[in-house]
Tab-separated table of C-alpha atoms in Angstrom:
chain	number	residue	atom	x	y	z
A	811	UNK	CA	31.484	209.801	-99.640
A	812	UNK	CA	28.523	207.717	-100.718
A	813	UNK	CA	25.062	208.741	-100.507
A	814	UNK	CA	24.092	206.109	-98.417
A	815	UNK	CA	26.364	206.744	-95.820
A	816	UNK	CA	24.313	209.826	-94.553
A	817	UNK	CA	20.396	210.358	-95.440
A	818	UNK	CA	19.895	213.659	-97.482
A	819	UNK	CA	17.005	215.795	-95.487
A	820	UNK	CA	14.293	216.755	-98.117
A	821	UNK	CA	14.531	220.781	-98.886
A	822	UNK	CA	12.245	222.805	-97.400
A	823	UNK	CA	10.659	225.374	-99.241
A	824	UNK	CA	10.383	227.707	-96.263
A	825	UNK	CA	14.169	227.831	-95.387
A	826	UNK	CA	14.464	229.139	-98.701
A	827	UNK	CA	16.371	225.686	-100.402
A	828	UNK	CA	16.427	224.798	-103.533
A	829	UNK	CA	16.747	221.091	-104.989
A	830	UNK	CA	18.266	220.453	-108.464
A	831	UNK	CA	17.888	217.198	-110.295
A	832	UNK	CA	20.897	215.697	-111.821
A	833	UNK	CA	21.037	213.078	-114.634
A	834	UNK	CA	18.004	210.957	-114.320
A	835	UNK	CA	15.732	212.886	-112.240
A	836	UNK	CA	17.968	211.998	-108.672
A	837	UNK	CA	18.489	214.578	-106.568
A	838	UNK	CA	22.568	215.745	-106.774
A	839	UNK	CA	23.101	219.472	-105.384
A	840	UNK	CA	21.169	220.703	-102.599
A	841	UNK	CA	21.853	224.430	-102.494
A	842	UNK	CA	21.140	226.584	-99.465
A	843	UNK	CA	19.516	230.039	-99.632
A	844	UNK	CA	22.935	231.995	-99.496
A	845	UNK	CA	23.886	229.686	-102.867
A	846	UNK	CA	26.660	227.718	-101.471
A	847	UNK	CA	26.148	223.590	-102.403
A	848	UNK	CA	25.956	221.240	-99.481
A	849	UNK	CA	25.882	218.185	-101.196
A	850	UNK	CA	27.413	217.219	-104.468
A	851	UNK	CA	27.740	213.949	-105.644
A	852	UNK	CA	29.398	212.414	-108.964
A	853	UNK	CA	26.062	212.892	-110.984
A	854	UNK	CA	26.145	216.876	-110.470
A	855	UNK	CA	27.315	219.076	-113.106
A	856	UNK	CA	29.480	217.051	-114.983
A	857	UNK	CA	27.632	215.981	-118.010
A	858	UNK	CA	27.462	211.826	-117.050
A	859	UNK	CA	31.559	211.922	-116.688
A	860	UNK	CA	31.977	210.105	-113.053
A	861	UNK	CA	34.193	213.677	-111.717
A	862	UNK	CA	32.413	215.551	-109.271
A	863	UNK	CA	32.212	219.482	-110.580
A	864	UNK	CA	34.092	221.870	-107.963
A	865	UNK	CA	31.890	223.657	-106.298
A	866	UNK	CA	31.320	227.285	-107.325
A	867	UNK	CA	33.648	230.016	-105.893
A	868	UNK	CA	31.680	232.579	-103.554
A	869	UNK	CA	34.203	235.010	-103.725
A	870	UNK	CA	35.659	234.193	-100.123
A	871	UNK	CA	38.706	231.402	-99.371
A	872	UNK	CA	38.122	228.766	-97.245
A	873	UNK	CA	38.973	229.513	-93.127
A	874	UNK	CA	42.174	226.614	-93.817
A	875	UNK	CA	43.861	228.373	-96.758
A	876	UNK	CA	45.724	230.185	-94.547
A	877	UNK	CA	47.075	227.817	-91.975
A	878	UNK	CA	47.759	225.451	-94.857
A	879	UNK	CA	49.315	228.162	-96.822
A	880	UNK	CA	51.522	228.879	-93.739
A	881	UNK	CA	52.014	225.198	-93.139
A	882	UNK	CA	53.331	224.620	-96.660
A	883	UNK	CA	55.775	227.539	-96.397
A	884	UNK	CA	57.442	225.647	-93.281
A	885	UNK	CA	57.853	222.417	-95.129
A	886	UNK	CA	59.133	224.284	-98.054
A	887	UNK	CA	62.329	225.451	-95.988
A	888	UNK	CA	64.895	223.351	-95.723
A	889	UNK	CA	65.903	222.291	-92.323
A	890	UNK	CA	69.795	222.837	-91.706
A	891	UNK	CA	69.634	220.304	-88.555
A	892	UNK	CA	71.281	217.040	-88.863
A	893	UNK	CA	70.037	213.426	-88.130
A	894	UNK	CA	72.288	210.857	-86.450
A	895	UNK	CA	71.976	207.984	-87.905
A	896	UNK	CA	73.030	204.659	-86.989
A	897	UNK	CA	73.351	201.849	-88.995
A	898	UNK	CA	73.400	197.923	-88.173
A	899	UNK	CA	74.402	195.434	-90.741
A	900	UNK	CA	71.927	192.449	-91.200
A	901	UNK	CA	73.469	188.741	-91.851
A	902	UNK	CA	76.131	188.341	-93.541
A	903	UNK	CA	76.662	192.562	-94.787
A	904	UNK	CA	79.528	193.529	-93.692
A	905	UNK	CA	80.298	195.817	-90.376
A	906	UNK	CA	81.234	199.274	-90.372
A	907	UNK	CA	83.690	200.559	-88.773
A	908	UNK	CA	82.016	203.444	-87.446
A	909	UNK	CA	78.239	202.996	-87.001
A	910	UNK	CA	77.137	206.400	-86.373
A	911	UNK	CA	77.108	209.462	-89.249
A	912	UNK	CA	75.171	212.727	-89.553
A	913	UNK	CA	73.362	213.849	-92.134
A	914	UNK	CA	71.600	217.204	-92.884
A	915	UNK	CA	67.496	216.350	-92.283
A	916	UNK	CA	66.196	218.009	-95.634
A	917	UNK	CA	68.361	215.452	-97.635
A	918	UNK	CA	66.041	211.908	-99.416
A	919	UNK	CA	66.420	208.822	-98.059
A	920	UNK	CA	68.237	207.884	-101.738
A	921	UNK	CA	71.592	210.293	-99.916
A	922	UNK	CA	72.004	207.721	-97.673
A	923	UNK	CA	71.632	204.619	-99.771
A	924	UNK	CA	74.469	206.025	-101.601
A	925	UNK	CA	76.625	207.070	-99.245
A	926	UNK	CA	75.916	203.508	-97.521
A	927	UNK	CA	77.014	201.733	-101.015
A	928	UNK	CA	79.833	204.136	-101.093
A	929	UNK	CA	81.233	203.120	-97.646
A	930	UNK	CA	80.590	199.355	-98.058
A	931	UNK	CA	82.617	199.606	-101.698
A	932	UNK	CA	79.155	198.228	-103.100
A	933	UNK	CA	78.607	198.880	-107.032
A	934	UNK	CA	75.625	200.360	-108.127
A	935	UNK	CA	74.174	196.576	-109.645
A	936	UNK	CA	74.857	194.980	-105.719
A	937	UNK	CA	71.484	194.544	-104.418
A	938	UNK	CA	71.268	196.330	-100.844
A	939	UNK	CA	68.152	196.294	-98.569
A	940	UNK	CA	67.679	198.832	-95.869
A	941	UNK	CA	65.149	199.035	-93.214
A	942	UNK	CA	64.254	201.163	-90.646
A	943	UNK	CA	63.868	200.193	-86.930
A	944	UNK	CA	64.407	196.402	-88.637
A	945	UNK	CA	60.437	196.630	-89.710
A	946	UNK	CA	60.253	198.822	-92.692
A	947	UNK	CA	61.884	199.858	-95.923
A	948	UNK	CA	61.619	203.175	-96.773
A	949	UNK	CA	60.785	204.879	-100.456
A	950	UNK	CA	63.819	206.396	-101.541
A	951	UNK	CA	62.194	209.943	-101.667
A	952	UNK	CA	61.386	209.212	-97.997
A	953	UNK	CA	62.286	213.047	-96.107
A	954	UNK	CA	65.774	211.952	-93.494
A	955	UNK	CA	63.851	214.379	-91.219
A	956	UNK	CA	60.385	213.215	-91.812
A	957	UNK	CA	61.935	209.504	-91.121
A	958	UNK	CA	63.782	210.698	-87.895
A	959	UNK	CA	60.874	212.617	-86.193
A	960	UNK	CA	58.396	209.224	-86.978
A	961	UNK	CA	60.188	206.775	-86.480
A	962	UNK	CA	63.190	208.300	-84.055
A	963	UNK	CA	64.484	206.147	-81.378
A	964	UNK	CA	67.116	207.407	-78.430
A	965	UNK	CA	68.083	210.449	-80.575
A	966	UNK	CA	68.954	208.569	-83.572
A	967	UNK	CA	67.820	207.161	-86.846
A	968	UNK	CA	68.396	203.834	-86.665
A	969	UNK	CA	68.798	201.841	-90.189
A	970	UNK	CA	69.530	198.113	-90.864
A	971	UNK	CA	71.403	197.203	-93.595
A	972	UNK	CA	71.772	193.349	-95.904
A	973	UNK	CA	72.561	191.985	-98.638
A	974	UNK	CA	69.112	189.785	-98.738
A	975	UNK	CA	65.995	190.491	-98.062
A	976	UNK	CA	65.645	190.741	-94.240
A	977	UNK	CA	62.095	191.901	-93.672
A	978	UNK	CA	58.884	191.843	-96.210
């Protein structure tokens, strides 16, 4: 956040606020009267490095810690669903026999570019391009389950396959 993007009131000595002067005289914590900062900038604390200090701890967590905590321990598990997915060949790639395969939802995108070289008899060093929905290509470490429940059309994953690059 810049500084300029929202004016800094000027302290007030009745509500008991106290302003600190950074490097060069400019204002860069403005600390309330229970001590918590309200404003830091890069200037505060750190000794002219450019890294904002964190702020101090009060001895309390923040009201989020727990929902994220939570949050974090359901992303952690590992979903034993499975994704359909459905691949279409691009161009000249050849044609599967059977289109449609499941896959367990906690497995990388990377599981299926192998198992997709594996059932085309591709070698490792055969370029292969896959997209999903025929916009996208997805990072390798891409979640199967994160991919389905974005971009998830009809029940299915659907991912297009080539030889060449189809899509930028």
């Amino acid at each position: 956040m810049s500084e300029s993007a929202s004016p800094v009131p000027a302290p007030s000595a009745a509500a008991g606020s106290a302003l600190s002067a950074g490097n060069g005289g400019s204002p860069s914590v403005i600390t309330s009267a229970i001590g918590t900062p309200s404003l830091s900038t890069a200037a505060s604390n750190n000794h002219g490095s450019g890294v904002a200090s964190p702020p101090p701890s009060s001895g309390h967590r923040h009201p989020y810690s727990a929902a994220s905590l939570s949050a974090l321990e359901v992303y952690k598990k590992r979903d034993p669903s499975k994704i359909v997915i459905r691949f279409k060949a691009i161009g000249s790639a050849p044609q599967m026999k059977n289109n449609y395969f499941r896959i367990t939802s906690f497995n990388r995108f990377q599981a299926v570019i192998q198992f997709l070289r594996k059932e085309l008899g591709m070698k490792q060093s055969d370029a292969l391009f896959t997209y999903i929905n025929s916009s996208f290509s997805p990072a390798p470490d891409d979640s199967v389950g994160n991919l389905f429940r974005c971009f998830g059309t009809e029940g299915h994953l659907i991912v297009n396959y080539s030889l060449q690059a189809a899509w930028g």
